[in-house]
PDB file of C-alpha atoms in Angstrom:
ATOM      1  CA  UNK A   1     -41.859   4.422  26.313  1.00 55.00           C
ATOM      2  CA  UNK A   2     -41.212   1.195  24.366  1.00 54.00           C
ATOM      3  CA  UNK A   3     -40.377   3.491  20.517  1.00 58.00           C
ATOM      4  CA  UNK A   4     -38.097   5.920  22.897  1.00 44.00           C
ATOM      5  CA  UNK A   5     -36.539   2.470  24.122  1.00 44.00           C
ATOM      6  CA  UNK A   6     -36.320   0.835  20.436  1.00 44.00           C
ATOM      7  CA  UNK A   7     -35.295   4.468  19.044  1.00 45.00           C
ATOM      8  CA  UNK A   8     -32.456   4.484  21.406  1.00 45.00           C
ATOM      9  CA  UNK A   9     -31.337   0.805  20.642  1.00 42.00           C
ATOM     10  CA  UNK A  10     -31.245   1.040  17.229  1.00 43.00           C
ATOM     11  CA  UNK A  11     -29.325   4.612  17.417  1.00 43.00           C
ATOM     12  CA  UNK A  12     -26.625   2.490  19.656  1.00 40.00           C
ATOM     13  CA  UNK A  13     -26.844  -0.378  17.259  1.00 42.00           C
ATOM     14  CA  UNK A  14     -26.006   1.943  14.589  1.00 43.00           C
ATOM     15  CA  UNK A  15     -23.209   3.713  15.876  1.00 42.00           C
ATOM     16  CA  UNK A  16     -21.642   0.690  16.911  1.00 46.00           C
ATOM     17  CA  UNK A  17     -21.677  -0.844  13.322  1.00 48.00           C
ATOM     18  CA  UNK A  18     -20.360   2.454  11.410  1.00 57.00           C
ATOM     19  CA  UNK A  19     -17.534   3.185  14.207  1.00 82.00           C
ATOM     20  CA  UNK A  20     -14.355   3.677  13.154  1.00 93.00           C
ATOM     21  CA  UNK A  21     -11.687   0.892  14.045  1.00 95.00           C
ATOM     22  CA  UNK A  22      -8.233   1.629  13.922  1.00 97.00           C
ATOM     23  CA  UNK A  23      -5.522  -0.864  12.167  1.00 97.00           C
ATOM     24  CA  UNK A  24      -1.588  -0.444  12.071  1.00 98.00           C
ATOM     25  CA  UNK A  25       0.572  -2.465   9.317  1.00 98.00           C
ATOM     26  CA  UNK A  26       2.489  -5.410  11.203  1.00 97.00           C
ATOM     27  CA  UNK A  27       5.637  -5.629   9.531  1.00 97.00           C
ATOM     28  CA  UNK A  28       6.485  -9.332  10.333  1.00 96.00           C
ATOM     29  CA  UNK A  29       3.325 -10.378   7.839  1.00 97.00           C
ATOM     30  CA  UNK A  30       3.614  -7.888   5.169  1.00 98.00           C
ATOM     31  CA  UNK A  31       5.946  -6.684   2.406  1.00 98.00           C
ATOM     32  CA  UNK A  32       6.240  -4.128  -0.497  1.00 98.00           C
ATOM     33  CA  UNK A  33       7.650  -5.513  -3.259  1.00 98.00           C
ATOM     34  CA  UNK A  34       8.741  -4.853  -7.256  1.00 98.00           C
ATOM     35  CA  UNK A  35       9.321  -6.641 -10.388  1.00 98.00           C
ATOM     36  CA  UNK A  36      11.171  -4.598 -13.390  1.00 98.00           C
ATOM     37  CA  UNK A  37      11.955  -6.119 -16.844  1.00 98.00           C
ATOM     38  CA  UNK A  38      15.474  -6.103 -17.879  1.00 97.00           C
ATOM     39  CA  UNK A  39      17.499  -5.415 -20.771  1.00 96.00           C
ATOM     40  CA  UNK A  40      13.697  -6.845 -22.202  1.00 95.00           C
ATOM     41  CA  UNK A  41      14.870 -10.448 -21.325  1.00 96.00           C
ATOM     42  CA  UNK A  42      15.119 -11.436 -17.874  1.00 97.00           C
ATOM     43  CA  UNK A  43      13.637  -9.456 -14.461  1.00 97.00           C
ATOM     44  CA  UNK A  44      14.869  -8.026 -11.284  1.00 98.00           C
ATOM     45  CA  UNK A  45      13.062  -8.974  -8.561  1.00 98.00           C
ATOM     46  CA  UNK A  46      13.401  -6.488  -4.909  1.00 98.00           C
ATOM     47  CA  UNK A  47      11.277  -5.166  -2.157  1.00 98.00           C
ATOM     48  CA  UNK A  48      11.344  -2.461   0.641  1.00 98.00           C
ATOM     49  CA  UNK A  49      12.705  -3.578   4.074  1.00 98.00           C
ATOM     50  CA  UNK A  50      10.691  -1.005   6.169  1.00 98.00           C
ATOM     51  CA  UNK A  51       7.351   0.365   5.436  1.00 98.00           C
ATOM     52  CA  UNK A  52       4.676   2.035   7.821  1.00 98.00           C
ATOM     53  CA  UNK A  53       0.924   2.134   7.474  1.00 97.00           C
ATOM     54  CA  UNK A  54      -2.122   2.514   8.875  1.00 98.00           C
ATOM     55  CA  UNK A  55      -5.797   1.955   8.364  1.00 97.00           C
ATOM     56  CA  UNK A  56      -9.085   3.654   9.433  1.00 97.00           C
ATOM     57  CA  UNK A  57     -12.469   1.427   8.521  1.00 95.00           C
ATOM     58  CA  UNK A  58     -15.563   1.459   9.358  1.00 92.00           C
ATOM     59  CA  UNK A  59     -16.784  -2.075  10.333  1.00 83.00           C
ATOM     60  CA  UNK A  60     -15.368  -5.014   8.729  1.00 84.00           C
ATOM     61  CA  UNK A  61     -14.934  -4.517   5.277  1.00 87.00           C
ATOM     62  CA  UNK A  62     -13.098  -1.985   3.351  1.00 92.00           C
ATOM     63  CA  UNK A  63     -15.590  -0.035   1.555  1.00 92.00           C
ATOM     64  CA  UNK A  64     -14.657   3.641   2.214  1.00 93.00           C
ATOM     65  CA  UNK A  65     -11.531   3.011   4.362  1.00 95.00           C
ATOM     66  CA  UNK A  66      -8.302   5.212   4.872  1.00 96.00           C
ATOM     67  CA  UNK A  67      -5.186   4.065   3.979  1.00 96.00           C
ATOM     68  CA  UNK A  68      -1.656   6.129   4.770  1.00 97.00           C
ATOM     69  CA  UNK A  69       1.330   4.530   3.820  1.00 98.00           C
ATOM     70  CA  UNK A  70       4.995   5.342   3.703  1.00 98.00           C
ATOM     71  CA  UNK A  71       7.982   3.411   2.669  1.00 98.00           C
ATOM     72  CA  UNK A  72      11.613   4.196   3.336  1.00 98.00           C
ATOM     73  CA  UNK A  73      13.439   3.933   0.061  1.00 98.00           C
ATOM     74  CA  UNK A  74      17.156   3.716   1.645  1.00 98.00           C
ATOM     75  CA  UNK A  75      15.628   0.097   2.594  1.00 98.00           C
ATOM     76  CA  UNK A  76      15.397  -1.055  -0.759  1.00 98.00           C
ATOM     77  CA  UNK A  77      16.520  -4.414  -1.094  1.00 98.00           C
ATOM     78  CA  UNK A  78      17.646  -6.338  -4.467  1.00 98.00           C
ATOM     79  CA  UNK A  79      19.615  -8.923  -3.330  1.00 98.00           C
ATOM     80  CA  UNK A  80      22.827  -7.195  -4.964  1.00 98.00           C
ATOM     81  CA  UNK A  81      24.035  -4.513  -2.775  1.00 98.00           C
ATOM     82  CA  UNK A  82      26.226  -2.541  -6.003  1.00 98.00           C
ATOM     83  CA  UNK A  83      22.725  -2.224  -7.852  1.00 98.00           C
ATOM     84  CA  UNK A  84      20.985  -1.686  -4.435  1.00 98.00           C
ATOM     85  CA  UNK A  85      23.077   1.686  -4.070  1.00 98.00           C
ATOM     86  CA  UNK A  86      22.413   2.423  -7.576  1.00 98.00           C
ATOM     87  CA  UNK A  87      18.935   2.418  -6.960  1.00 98.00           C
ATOM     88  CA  UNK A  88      19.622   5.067  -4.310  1.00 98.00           C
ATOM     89  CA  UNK A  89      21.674   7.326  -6.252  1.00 98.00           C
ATOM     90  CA  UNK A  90      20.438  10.545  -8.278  1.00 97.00           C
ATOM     91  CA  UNK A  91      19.744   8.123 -11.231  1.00 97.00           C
ATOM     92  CA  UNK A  92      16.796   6.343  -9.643  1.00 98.00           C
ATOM     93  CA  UNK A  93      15.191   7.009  -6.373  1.00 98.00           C
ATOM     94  CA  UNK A  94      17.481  10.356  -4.702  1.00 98.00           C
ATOM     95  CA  UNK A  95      17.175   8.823  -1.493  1.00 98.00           C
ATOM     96  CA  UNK A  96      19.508  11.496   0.256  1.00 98.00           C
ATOM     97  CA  UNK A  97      17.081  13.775  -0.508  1.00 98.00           C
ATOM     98  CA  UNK A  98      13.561  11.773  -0.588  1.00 98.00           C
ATOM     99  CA  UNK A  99      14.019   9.606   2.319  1.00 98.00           C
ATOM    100  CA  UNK A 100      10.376   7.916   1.527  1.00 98.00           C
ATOM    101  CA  UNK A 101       7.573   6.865  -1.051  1.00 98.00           C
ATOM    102  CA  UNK A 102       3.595   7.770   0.544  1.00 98.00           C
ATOM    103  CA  UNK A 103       0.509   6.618  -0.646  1.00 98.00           C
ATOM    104  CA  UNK A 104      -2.596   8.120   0.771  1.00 98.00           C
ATOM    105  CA  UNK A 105      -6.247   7.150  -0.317  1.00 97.00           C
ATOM    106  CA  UNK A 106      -8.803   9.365  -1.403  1.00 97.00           C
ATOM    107  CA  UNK A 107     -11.585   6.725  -1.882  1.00 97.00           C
ATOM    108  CA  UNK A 108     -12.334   2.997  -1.702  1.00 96.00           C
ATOM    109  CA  UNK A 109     -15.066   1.384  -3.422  1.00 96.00           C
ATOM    110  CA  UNK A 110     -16.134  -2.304  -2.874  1.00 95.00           C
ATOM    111  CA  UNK A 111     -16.310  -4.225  -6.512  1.00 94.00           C
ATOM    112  CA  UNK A 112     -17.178  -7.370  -6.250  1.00 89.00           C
ATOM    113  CA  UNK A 113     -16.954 -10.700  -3.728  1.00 88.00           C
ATOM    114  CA  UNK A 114     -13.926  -9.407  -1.903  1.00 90.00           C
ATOM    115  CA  UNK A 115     -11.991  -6.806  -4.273  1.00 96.00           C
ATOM    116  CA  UNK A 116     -12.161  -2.732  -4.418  1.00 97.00           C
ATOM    117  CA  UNK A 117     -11.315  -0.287  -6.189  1.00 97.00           C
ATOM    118  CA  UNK A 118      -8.735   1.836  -4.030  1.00 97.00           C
ATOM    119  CA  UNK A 119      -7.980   5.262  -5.528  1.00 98.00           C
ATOM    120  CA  UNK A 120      -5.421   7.866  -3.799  1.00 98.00           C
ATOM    121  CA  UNK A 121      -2.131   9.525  -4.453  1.00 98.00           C
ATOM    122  CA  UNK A 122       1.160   8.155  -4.877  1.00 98.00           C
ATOM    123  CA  UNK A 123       4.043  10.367  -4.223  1.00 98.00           C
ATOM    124  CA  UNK A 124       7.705   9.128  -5.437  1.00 98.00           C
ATOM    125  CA  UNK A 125      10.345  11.744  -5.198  1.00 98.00           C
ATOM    126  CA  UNK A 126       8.576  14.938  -5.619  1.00 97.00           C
ATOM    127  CA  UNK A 127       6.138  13.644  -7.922  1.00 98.00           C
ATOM    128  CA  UNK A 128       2.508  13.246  -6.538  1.00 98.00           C
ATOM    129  CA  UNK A 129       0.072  11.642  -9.202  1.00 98.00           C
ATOM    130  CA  UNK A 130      -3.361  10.151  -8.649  1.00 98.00           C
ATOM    131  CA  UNK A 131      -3.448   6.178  -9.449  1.00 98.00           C
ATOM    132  CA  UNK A 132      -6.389   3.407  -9.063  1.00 98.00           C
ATOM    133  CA  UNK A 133      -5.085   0.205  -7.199  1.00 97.00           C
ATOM    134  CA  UNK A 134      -7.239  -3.234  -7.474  1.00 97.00           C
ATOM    135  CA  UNK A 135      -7.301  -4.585  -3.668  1.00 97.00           C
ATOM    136  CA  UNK A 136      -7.918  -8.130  -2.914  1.00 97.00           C
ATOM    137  CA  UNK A 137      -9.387  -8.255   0.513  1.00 97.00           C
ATOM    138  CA  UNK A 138      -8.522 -11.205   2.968  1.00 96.00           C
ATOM    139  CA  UNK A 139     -10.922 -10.642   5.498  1.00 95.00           C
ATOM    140  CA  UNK A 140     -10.726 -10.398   9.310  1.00 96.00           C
ATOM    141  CA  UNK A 141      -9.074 -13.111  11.846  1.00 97.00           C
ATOM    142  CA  UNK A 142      -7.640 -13.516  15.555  1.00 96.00           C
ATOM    143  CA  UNK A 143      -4.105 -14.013  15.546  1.00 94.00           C
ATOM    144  CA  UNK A 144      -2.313 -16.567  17.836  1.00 93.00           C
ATOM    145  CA  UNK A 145      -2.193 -13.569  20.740  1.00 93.00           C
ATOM    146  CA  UNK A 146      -6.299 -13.038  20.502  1.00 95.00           C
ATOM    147  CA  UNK A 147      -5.922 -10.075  18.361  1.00 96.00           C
ATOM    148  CA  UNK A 148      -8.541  -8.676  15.555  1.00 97.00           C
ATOM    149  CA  UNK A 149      -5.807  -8.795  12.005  1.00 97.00           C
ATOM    150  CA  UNK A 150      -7.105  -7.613   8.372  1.00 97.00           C
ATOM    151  CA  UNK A 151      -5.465  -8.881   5.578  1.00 97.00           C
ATOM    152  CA  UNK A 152      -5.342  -7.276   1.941  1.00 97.00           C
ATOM    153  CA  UNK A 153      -3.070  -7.157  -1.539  1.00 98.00           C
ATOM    154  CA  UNK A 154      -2.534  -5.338  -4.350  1.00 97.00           C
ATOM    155  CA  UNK A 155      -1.109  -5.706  -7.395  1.00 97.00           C
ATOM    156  CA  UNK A 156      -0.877  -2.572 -10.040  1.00 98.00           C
ATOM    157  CA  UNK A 157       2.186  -1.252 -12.592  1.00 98.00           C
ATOM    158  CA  UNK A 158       3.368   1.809 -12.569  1.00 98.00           C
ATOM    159  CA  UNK A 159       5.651   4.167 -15.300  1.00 98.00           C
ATOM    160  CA  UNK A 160       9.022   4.931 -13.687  1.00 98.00           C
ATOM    161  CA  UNK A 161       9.654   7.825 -15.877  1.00 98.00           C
ATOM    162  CA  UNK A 162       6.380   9.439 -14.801  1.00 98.00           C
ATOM    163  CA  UNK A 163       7.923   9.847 -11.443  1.00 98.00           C
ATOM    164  CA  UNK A 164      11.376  11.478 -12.358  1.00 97.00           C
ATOM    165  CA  UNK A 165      13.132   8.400 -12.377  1.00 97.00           C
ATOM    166  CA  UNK A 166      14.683   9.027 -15.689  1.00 95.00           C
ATOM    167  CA  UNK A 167      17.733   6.643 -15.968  1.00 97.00           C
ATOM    168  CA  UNK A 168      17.781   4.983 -19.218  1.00 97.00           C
ATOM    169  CA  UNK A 169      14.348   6.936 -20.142  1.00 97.00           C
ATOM    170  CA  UNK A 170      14.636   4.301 -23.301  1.00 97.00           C
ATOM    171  CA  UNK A 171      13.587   1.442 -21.474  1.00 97.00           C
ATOM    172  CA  UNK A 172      15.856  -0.486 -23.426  1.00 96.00           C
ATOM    173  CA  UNK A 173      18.285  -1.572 -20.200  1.00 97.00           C
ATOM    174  CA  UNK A 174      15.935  -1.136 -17.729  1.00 98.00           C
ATOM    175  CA  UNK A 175      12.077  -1.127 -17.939  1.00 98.00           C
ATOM    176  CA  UNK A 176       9.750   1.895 -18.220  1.00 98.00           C
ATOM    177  CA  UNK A 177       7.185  -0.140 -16.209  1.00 98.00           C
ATOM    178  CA  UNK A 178       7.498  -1.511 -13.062  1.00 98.00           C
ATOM    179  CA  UNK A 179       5.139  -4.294 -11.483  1.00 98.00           C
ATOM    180  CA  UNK A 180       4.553  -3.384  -7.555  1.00 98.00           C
ATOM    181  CA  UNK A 181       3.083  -6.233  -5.512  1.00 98.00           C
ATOM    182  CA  UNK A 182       1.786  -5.287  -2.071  1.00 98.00           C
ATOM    183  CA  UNK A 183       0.679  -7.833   1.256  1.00 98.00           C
ATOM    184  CA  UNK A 184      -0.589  -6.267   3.825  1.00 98.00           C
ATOM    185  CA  UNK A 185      -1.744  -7.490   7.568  1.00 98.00           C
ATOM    186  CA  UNK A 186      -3.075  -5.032   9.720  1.00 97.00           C
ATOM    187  CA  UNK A 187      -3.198  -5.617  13.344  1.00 97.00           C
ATOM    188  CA  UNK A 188      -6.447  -3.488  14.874  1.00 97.00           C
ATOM    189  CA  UNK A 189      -5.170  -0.717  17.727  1.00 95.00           C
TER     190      UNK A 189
END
């Protein structure tokens, strides 16, 4: 009676530890954001208004989580609405007809202290191509309303021109690589 008792409290602990929690992107705490060199001198800074993600872990760290994310390019935001239109247009992003950017992860692998390696697919346009993100991971708090947030960044470059965005394929005016700085906080659901 007393190893059917144990059995059956460690099979509870267990499946309490490894059970899947739930996490949604809060908007008012995070942002998606660029940095592109130009005409080799100076930078443009900008960011995406309105983003959507979520987040699928299993206890409270990030080792093997799921992360979907999609950004809505027509939000892009430069501080210069003539550029900001530009950026819309056929010679950049085609936002008429590729409303939004997705990232999805196919693996996440704890490093060290509190970074991972996050690996998934980044689609731009109609360009899908695999890319390894470092993730800096913030832990787990209680907000001021007594909810469970996660907190995370990531910092990686990316080549435009490897995702059709072709203006000035040079570099010369505007930068083939482009910084993208991501800060996320995930309220749990």
């Amino acid at each position: 009676m007393k190893k059917l008792l144990l059995t059956f409290v460690f099979t509870l602990l267990s499946v309490f530890s490894f059970a899947q929690t739930d996490w949604a992107v809060d908007p008012m705490h995070s942002s998606v954001n660029f940095n592109i060199k130009h005409m080799g001198i100076s930078f443009v800074q900008g960011r995406f208004d309105k983003f959507d993600g979520k987040a699928s872990t299993k206890g409270n760290t990030l080792e093997n989580a799921d992360l979907n994310f999609t950004v809505e390019v027509n939000t892009i935001n430069t501080g210069v609405e003539m550029r900001d239109k530009h950026l819309k247009s056929e010679d950049f992003f085609s936002a008429e007809k590729y409303p939004t950017m997705s990232f999805v992860t196919t693996s996440m692998k704890k490093d060290k202290n509190n970074t991972y390696t996050l690996k998934g697919k980044l689609t731009i346009k109609d360009v899908t191509r695999d890319i390894s993100v470092p993730v800096t991971f913030g832990g787990i708090a209680k907000n001021q309303q007594g909810k469970e947030v996660m907190g995370f960044q990531a910092n990686f470059t990316i080549n435009r021109l490897d995702y059709d965005i072709k203006y000035d394929p040079t570099g010369t005016g505007v930068a083939k690589e482009v910084d993208v700085n991501l800060y996320f906080e995930m309220v749990k659901i």
